[in-house]
CSV table of C-alpha atoms in Angstrom, one decimal:
chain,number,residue,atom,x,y,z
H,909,UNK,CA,-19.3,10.0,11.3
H,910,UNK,CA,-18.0,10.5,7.6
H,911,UNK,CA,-18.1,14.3,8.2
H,912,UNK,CA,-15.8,13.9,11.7
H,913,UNK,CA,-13.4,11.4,10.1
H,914,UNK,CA,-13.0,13.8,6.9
H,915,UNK,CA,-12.4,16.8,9.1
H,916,UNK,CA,-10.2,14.6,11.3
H,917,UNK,CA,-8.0,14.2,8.5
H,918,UNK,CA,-7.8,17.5,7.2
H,919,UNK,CA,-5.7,18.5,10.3
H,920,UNK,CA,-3.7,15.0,11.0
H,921,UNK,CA,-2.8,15.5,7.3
H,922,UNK,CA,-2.6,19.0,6.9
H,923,UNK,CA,0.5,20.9,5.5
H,924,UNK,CA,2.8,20.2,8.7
H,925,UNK,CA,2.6,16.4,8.5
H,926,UNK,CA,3.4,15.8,5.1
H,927,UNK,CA,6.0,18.3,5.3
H,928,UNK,CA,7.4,15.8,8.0
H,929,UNK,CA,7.0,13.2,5.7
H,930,UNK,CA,8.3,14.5,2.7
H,931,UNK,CA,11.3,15.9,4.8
H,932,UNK,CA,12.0,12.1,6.2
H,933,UNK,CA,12.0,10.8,2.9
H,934,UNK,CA,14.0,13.4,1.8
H,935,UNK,CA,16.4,13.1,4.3
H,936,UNK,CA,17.3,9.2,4.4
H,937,UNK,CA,17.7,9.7,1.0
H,938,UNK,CA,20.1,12.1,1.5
H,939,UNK,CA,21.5,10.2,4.8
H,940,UNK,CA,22.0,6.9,2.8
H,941,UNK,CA,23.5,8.5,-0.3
H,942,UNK,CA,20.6,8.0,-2.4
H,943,UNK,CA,19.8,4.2,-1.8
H,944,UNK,CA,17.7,4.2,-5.0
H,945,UNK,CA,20.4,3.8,-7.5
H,946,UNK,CA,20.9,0.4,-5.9
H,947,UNK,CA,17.3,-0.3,-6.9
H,948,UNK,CA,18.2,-2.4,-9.5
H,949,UNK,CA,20.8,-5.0,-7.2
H,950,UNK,CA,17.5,-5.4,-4.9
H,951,UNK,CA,15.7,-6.2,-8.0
H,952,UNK,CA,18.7,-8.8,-8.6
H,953,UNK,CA,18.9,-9.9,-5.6
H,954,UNK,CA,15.4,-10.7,-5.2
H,955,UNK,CA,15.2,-12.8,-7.8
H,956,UNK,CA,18.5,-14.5,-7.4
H,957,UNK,CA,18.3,-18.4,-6.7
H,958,UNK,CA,19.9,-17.6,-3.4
H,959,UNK,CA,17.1,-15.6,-2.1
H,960,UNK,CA,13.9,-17.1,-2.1
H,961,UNK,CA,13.4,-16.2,1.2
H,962,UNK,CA,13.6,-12.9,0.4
H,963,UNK,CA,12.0,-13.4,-3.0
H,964,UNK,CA,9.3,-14.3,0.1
H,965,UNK,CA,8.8,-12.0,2.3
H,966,UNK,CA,8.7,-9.0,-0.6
H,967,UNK,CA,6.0,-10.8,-2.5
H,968,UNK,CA,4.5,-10.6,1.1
H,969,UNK,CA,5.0,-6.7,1.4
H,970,UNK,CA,4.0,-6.4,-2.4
H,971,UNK,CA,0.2,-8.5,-1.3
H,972,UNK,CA,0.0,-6.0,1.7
H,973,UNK,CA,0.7,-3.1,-0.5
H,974,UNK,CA,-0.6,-3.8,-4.2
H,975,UNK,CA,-4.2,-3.5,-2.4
H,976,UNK,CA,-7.2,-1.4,-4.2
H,977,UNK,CA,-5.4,1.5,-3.0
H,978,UNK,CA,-3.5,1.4,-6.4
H,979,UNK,CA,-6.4,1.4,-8.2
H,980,UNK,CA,-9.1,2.9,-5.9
H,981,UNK,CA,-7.2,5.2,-4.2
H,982,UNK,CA,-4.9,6.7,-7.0
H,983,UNK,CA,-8.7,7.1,-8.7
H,984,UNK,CA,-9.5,8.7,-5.6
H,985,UNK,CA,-6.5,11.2,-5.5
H,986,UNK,CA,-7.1,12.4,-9.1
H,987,UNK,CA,-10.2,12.9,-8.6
H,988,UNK,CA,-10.3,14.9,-5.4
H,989,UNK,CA,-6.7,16.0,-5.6
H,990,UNK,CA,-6.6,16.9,-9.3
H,991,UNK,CA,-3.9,15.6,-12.2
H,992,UNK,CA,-0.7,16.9,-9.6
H,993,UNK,CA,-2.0,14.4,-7.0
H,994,UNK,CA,0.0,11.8,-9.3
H,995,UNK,CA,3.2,13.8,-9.0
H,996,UNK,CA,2.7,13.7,-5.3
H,997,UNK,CA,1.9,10.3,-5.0
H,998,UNK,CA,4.6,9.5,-7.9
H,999,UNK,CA,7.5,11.8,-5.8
H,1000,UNK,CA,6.1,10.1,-2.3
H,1001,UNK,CA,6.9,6.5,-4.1
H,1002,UNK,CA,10.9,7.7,-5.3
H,1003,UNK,CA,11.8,9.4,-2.1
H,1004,UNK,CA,9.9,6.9,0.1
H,1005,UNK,CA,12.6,4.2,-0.8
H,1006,UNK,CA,14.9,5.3,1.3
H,1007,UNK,CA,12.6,5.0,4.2
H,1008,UNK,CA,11.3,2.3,3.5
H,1009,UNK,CA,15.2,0.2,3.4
H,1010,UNK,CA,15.9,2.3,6.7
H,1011,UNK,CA,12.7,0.7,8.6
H,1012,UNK,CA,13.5,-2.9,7.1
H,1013,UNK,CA,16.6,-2.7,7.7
H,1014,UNK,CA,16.6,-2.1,11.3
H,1015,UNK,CA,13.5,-4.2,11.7
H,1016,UNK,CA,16.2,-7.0,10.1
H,1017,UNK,CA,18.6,-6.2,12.6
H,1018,UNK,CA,16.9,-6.3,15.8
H,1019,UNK,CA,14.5,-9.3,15.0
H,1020,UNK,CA,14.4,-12.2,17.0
H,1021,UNK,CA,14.6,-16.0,16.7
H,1022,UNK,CA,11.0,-17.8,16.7
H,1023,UNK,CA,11.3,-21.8,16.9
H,1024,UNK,CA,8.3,-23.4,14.9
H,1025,UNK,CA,7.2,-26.0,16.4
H,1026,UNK,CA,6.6,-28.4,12.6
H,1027,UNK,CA,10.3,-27.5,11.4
H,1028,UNK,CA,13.8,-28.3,13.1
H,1029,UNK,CA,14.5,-24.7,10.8
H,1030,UNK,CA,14.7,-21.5,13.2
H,1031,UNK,CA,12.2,-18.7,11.6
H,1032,UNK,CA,12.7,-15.0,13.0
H,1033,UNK,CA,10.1,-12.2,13.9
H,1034,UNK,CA,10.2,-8.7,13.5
H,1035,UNK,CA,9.1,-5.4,12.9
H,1036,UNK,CA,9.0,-2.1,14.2
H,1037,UNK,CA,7.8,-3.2,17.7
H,1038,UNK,CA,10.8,-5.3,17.8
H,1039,UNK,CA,12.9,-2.0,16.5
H,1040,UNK,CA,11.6,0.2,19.7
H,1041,UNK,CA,11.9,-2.6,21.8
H,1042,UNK,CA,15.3,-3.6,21.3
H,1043,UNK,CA,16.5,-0.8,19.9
H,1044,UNK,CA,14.8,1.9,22.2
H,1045,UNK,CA,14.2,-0.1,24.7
H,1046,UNK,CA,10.3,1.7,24.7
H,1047,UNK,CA,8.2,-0.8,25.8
H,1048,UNK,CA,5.3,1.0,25.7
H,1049,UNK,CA,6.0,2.8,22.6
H,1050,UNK,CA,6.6,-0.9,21.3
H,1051,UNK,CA,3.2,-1.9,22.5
H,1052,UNK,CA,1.3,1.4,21.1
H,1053,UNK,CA,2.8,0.4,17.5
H,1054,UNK,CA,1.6,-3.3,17.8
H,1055,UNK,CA,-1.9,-1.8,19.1
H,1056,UNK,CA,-2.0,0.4,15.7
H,1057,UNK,CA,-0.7,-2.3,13.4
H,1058,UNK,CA,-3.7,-4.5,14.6
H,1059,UNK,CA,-6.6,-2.1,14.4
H,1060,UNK,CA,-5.0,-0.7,11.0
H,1061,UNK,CA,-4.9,-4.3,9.7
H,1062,UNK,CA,-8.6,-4.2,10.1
H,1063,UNK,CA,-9.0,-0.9,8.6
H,1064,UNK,CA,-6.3,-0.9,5.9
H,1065,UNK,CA,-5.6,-4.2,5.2
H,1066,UNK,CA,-9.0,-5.7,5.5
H,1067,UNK,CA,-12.3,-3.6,5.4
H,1068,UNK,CA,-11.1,-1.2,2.8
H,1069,UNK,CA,-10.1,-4.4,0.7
H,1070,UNK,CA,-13.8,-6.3,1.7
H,1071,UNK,CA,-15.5,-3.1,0.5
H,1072,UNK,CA,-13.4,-2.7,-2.8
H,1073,UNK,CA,-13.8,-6.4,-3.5
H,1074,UNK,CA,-17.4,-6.5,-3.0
H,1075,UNK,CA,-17.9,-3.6,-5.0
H,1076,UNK,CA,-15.9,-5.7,-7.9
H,1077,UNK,CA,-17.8,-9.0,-7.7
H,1078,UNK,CA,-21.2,-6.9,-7.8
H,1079,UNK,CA,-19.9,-5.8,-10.7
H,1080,UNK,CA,-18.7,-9.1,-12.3
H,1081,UNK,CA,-20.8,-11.5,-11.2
H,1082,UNK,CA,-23.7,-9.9,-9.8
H,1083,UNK,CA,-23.4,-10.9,-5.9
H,1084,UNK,CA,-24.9,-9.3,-3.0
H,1085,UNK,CA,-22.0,-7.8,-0.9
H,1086,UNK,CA,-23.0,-10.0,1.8
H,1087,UNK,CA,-21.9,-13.6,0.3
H,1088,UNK,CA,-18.8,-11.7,-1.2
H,1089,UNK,CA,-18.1,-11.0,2.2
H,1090,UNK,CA,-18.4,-14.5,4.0
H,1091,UNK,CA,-17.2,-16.4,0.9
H,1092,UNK,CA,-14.0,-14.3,0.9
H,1093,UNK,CA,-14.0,-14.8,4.8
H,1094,UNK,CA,-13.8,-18.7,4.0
H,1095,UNK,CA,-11.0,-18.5,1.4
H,1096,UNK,CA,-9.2,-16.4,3.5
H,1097,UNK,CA,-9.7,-18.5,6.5
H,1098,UNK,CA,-8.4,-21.7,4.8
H,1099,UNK,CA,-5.3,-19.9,3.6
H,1100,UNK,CA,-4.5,-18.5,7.3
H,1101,UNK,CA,-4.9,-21.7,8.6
H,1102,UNK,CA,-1.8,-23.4,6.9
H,1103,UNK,CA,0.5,-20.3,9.2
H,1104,UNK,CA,2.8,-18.3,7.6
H,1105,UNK,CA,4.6,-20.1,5.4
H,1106,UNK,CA,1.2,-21.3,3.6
H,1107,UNK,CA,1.0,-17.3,3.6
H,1108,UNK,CA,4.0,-16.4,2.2
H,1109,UNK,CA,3.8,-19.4,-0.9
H,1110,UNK,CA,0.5,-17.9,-1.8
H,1111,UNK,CA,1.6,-14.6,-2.1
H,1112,UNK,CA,4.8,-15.8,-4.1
H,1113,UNK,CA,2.3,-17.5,-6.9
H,1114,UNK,CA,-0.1,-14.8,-6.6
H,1115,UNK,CA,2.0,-11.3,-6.9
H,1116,UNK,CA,3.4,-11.8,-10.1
H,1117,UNK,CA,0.7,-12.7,-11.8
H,1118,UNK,CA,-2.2,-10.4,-10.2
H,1119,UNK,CA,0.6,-7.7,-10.4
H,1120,UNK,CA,1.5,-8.4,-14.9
H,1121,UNK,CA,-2.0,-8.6,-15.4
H,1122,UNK,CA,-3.2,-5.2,-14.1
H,1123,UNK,CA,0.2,-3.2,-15.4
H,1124,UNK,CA,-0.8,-5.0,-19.1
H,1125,UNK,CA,-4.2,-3.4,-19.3
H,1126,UNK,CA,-2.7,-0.4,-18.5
H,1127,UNK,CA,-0.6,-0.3,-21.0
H,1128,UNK,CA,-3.1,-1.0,-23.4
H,1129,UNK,CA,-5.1,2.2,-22.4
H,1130,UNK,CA,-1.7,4.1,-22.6
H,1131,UNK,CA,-1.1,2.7,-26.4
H,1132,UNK,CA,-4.9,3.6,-27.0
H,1133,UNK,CA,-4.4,7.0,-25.7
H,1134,UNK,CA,-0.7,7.5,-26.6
H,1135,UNK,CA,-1.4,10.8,-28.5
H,1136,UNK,CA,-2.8,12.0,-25.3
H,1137,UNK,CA,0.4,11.0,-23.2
H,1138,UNK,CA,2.7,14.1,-23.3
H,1139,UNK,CA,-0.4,16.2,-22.2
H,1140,UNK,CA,-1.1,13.9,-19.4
H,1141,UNK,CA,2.7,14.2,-18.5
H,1142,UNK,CA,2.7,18.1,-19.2
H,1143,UNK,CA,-0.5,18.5,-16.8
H,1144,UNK,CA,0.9,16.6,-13.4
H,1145,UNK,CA,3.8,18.3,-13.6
H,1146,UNK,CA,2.0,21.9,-14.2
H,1147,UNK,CA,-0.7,21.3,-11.9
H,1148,UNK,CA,1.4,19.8,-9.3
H,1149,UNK,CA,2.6,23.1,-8.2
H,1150,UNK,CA,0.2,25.5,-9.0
H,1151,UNK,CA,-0.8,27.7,-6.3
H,1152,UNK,CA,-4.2,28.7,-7.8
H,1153,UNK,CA,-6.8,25.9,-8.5
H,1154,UNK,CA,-6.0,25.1,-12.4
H,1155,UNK,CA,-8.1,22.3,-14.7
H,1156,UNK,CA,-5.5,22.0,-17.2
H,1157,UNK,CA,-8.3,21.6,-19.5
H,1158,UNK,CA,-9.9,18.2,-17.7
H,1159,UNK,CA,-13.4,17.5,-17.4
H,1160,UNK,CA,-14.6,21.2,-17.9
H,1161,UNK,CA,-12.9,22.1,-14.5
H,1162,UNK,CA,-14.1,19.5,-12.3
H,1163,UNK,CA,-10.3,18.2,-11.7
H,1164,UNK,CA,-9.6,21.9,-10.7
H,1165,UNK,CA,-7.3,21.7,-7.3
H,1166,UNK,CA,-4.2,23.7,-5.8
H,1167,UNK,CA,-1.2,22.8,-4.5
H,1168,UNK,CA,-2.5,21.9,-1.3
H,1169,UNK,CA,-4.8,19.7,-2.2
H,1170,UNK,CA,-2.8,18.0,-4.8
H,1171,UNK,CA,-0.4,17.7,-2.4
H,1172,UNK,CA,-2.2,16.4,0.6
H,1173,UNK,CA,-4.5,13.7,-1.3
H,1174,UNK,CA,-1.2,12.7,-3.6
H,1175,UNK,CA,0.8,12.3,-0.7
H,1176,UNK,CA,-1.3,10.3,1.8
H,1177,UNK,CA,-3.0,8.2,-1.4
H,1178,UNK,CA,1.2,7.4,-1.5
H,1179,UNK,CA,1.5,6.5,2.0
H,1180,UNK,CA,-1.3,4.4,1.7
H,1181,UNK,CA,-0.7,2.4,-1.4
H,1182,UNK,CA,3.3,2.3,-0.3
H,1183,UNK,CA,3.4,2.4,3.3
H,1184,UNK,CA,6.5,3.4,3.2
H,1185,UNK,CA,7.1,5.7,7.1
H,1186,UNK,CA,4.2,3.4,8.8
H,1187,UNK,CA,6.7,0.3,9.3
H,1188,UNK,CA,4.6,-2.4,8.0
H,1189,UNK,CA,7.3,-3.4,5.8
H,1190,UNK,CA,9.7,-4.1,8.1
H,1191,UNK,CA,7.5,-6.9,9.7
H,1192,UNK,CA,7.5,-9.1,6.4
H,1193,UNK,CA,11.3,-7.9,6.2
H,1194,UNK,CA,12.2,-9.4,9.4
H,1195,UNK,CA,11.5,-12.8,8.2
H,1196,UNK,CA,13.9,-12.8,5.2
H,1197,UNK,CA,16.9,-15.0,4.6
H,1198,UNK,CA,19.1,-13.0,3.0
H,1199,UNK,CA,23.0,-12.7,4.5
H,1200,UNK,CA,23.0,-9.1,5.8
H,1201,UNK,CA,20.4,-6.2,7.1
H,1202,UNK,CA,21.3,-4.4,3.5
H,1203,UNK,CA,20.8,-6.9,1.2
H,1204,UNK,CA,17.1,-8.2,2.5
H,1205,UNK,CA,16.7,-3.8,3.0
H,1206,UNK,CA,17.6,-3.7,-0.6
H,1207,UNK,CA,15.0,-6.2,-1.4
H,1208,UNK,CA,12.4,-4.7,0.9
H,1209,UNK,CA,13.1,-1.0,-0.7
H,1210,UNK,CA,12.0,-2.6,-4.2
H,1211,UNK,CA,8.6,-3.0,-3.0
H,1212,UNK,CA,8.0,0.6,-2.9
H,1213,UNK,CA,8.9,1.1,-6.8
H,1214,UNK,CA,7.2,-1.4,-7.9
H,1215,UNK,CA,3.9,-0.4,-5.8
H,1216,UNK,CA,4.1,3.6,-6.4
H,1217,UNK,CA,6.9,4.6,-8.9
H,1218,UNK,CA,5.4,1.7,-11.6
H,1219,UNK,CA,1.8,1.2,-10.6
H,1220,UNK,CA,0.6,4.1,-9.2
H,1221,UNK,CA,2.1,6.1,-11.9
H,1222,UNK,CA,1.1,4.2,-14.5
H,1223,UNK,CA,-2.7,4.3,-13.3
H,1224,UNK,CA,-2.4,7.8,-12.7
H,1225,UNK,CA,-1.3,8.2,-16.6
H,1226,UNK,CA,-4.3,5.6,-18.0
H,1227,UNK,CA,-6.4,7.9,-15.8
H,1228,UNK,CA,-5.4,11.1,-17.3
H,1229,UNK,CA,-5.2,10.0,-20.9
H,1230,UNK,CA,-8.3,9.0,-20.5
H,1231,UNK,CA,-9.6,11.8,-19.4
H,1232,UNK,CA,-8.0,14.0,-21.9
H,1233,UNK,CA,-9.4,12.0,-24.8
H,1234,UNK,CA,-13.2,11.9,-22.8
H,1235,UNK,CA,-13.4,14.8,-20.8
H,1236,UNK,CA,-16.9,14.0,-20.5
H,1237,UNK,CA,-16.0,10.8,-17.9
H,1238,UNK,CA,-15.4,13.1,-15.2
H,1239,UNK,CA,-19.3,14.4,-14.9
H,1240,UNK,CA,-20.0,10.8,-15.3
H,1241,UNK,CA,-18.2,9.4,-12.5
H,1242,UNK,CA,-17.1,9.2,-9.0
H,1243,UNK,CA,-13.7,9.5,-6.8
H,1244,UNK,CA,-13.7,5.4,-7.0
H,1245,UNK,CA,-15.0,5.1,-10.6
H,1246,UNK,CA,-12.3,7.0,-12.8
H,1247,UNK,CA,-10.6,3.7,-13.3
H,1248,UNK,CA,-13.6,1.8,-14.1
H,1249,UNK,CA,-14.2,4.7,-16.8
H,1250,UNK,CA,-10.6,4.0,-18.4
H,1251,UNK,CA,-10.6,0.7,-18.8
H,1252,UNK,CA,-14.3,0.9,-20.6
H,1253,UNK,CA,-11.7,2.1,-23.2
H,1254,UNK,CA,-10.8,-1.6,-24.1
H,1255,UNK,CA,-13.0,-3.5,-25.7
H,1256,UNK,CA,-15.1,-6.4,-24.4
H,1257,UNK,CA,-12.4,-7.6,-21.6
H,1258,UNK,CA,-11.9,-3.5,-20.1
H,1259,UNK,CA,-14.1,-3.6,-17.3
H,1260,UNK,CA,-14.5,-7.7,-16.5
H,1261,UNK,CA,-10.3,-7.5,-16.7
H,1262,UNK,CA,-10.1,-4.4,-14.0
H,1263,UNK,CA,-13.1,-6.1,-11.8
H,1264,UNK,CA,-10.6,-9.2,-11.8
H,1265,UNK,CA,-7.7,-7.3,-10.5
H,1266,UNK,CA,-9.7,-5.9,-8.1
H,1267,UNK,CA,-10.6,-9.1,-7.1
H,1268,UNK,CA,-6.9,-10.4,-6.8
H,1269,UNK,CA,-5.2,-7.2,-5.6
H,1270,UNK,CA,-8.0,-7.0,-2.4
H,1271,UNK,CA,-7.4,-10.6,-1.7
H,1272,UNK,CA,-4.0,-10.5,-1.7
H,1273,UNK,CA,-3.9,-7.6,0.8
H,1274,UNK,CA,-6.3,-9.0,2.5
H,1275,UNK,CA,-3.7,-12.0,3.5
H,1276,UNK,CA,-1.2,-9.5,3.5
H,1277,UNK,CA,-1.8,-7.5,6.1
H,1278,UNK,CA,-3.8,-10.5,8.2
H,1279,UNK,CA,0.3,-11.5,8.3
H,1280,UNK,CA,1.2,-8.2,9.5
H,1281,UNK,CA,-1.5,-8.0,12.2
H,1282,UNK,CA,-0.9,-11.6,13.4
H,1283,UNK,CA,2.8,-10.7,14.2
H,1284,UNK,CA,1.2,-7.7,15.9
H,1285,UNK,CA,-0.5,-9.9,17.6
H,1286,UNK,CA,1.9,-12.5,18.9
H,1287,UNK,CA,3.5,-9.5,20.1
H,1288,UNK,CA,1.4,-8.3,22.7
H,1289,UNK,CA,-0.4,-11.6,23.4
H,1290,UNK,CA,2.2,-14.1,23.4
H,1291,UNK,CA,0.4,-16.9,25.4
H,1292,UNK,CA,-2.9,-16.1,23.6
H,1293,UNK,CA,-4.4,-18.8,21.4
H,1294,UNK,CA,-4.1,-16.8,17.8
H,1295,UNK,CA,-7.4,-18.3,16.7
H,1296,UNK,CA,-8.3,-14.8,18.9
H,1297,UNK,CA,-7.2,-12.4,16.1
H,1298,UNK,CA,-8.0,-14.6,13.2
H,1299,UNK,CA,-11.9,-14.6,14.2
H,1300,UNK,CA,-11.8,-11.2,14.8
H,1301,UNK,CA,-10.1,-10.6,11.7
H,1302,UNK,CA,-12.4,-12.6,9.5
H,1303,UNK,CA,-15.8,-11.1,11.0
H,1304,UNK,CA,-13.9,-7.8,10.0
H,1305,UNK,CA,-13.9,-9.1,6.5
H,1306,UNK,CA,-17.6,-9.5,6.4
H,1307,UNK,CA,-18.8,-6.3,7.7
H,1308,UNK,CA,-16.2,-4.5,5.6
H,1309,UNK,CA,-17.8,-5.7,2.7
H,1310,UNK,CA,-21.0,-3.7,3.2
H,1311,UNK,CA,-19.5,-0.7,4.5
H,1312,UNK,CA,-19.5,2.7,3.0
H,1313,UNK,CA,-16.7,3.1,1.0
H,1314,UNK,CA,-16.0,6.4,1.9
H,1315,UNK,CA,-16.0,5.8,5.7
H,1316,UNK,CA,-13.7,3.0,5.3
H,1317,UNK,CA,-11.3,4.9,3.4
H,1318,UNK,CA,-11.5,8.4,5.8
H,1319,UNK,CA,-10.8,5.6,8.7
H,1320,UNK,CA,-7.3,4.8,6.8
H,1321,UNK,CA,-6.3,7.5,6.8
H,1322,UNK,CA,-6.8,8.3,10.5
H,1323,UNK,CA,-5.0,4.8,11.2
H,1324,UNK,CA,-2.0,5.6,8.6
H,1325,UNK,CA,-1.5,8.5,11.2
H,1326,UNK,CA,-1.1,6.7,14.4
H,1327,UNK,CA,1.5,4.0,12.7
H,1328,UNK,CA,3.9,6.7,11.7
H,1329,UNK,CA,4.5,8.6,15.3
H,1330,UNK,CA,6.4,5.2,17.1
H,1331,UNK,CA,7.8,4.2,13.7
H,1332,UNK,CA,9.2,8.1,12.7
H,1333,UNK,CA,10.8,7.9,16.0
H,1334,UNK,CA,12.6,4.6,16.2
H,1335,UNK,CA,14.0,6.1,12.7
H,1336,UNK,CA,15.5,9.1,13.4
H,1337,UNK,CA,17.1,7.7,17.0
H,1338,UNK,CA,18.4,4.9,15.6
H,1339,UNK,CA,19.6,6.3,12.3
H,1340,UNK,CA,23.4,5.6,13.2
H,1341,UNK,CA,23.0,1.8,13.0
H,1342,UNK,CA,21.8,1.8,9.3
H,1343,UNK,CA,24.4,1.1,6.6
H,1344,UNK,CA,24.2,1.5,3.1
C-alpha cells in the first residue's frame, strides 16, 4: 500500500500541479498588489485589544498548521528533497500569503450566522463549503469539499499527528504507542467536549508558548552552528535550481537531488505545513470578529508566515547547519530523524526539549483540525448528533498512533490533493469580490 500511495503521489504532485500552485500563489500576489507588505498590520491587528476574536481564530489556524509537519515534514523534505527543498518550501510560504488572505477572505464574506444555544451572542460559520455554496452556488462541489476536509482531518490533522506524537513520548518517557494513543484520545476528548470556544481558548494559551519554545531551540542550534550559516544559505539557494542532482558537499552525497525533486518535496512539505490553496484556513477565519473581510484576511494571511516563512525556514537552516558541521548525521539517520540529530547538538535538554514540542505541536493540531473537521461536519449533517464525528475522530487518534509513519504521511499527501480542486476553483471565479 506504501508503494501505490508513493506512486500515487508522484503523478498528483508531479511538475503540472505545483506549477498550478506556484502560478496561483503567484498570481493573487500579483492580483492583490502584493498583500504581504501588509503583513505586519495583520500582525498588529492581531494582537490589538480590539481583536481577540481574531487573535482567536489565528491561534486556531496556527494549532492546525504548526503540526509535526514543521518539524517532521521539513526533516522529511531535506532529506528526500535535498537542501533546495527549503527554498521551495520557504518560496511556497511567501507567495502562499496571498492565497491564503484570498480563501479567508471570501470564506469571511460568505459565512453565515450560527445561534449557540448557551450564549444570547450570535457566532458565525464558515469556510470554503460555505464559499462554493453561496458564492457558486455548487452544491455538490460544496459537499465534495466538506467530504475531503473530514477524511483529511483524519489523515492530516489527526493520524499523522498520533503517529508523530507517539513516536515522541516513546522517546521521552518510554510508552508503548498504544497508551500514547488512548491517553491522548482522552485529553483530546475532554477538550472537544467544552465546543468551540473551549477550543479556540486552548489554542490561544497553547500557540504562543508551544510555538516560542520550539523557534528558541532553534536558534540555539543556529548560534551553535553560526559559522556554518552562510553555507547553509549559499546551498538552498544553489541547489534549489540545479538541474543536475548536486550534494553541495552534505552527507557525502546522500542529500544529492535535482530540481524536480527539490521542487516537488519542498513544495508539497509547504502545502502541508501551511495549507495555504486547501482552504482550511478560511474555516477558522469565518469565525473572526474583526470589522471587515480584509482586516480578519489580514490576520488569517499571518498564519502562513509565521508557519512556513519563520518556522519552516528556520528548521530548514538548524537542519542544514547541522549537517554541514556533521556530515556524518545523514548516514546515521532517517527522513523523520534529521531533526532529532540537530537538536542532539544542545546539551542535555536537545533531544527531551524537541520530544516536547513534538508533543505540543501534534496536540495542538490534533484539536486543530478536529475544529476544522467538525464544521465539515455540521455541514453535511446538520441534524446529526456531532458525538458521530467526535468518536470517529478519536478512534482515528488511536490507531494513528501505531501506524507507519511513512503510510500516514504518503496518505497526506493524496488528501492535500483532493482539498485544493473545489477550493482552487471557488478562487479564481470569485476573484472579483476580493479587496485589498
Amino acid at each position: 500500500m506504501l508503494s501505490f500511495f508513493h506512486s500515487l503521489n508522484a503523478v498528483l504532485w508531479g511538475v503540472p500541479l505545483l506549477l498550478v500552485l506556484l502560478g496561483t500563489h503567484l498570481y493573487f500576489t500579483l492580483f492583490l498588489g502584493f498583500i504581504q507588505k501588509k503583513t505586519f498590520r495583520g500582525i498588529r491587528l492581531s494582537i490589538s485589544s480590539g481583536s481577540g476574536s481574531a487573535f482567536a481564530s489565528l491561534a486556531t489556524t496556527l494549532a492546525a498548521t504548526l503540526g509535526t509537519g514543521n518539524i517532521i515534514g521539513v526533516s522529511t523534505a531535506v532529506y528526500l528533497g535535498g537542501p533546495g527543498a527549503v527554498f521551495w518550501c520557504w518560496l511556497t510560504g511567501i507567495f502562499g500569503m496571498a492565497t491564503t488572505y484570498a480563501e479567508c477572505y471570501l470564506s469571511f464574506l460568505f459565512r453565515q450566522p450560527l445561534s449557540s444555544a448557551s450564549s444570547s451572542t450570535p457566532r458565525c460559520i464558515g469556510g470554503p463549503m460555505y464559499v462554493l455554496r453561496y458564492g457558486l452556488h455548487k452544491k455538490g462541489l460544496a459537499a465534495f469539499y466538506s467530504l475531503c476536509i473530514i477524511l483529511s482531518s483524519f489523515g492530516v490533522g489527526c493520524t499523522t499527528q498520533a503517529n508523530s506524537l507517539a513516536a515522541a513520548a516513546r522517546q521521552l518517557l518510554h510508552l508503548p504507542s498504544y497508551l500514547t494513543g488512548l491517553f491522548t484520545a482522552l485529553l483530546i476528548g475532554y477538550i472537544i467536549l467544552g465546543g468551540s470556544s473551549a477550543i479556540e481558548d486552548f489554542c490561544v494559551r497553547l500557540v504562543p508558548f508551544m510555538g516560542g519554545l520550539y523557534l528558541l531551540g532553534c536558534i540555539i542550534i543556529l548560534i551553535l552552528n553560526s559559522t556554518y550559516l552562510p553555507t547553509a544559505l549559499a546551498t538552498v539557494f544553489t541547489t534549489a535550481f540545479s538541474p543536475k542532482a548536486a550534494a553541495a558537499g552534505i552527507g557525502g552525497g546522500i542529500l544529492a537531488c535535482t530540481l524536480k525533486t527539490a521542487a516537488r518535496y519542498g513544495i508539497a512539505r509547504g502545502l502541508f505545513t501551511n495549507e495555504a490553496g486547501i482552504g482550511s484556513a478560511g474555516i477558522a477565519a469565518a469565525s473572526g470578529m474583526s470589522k471587515t473581510p480584509q482586516q480578519q484576511a489580514l490576520v488569517s494571511m499571518t498564519a502562513t508566515f509565521w508557519d512556513t516563512v519563520v518556522v519552516c525556514a528556520v528548521t530548514g537552516l538548524a537542519i542544514l547547519t547541522h549537517l554541514l558541521r556533521f556530515p556524518d548525521s545523514v548516514s546515521k539517520s532517517t527522513a523523520g530523524t534529521l531533526t532529532h540529530a540537530a537538536f542532539s547538538q544542545i546539551p542535555v535538554i536537545g533531544s527531551p526539549l524537541l520530544n516536547i514540542c513534538l508533543i505540543l505541536f501534534a496536540f495542538a493540531t490534533l484539536t486543530g483540525w478536529y475544529y476544522f473537521g467538525q464544521q465539515a461536519f455540521f455541514y453535511l449533517f446538520p441534524k446529526k448528533h456531532p458525538g458521530i464525528y467526535q468518536t470517529i475522530y478519536l478512534v482515528m487518534i488511536f490507531l494513528g498512533a501505531v501506524l507507519s509513519l511513512e503510510l500516514v504521511w504518503e496518505i497526506s499527501d493524496t488528501l492535500n490533493f483532493l482539498l485544493l480542486l473545489p477550493n482552487l476553483t471557488a478562487l479564481y471565479c470569485l476573484k472579483g469580490k476580493i479587496e485589498v
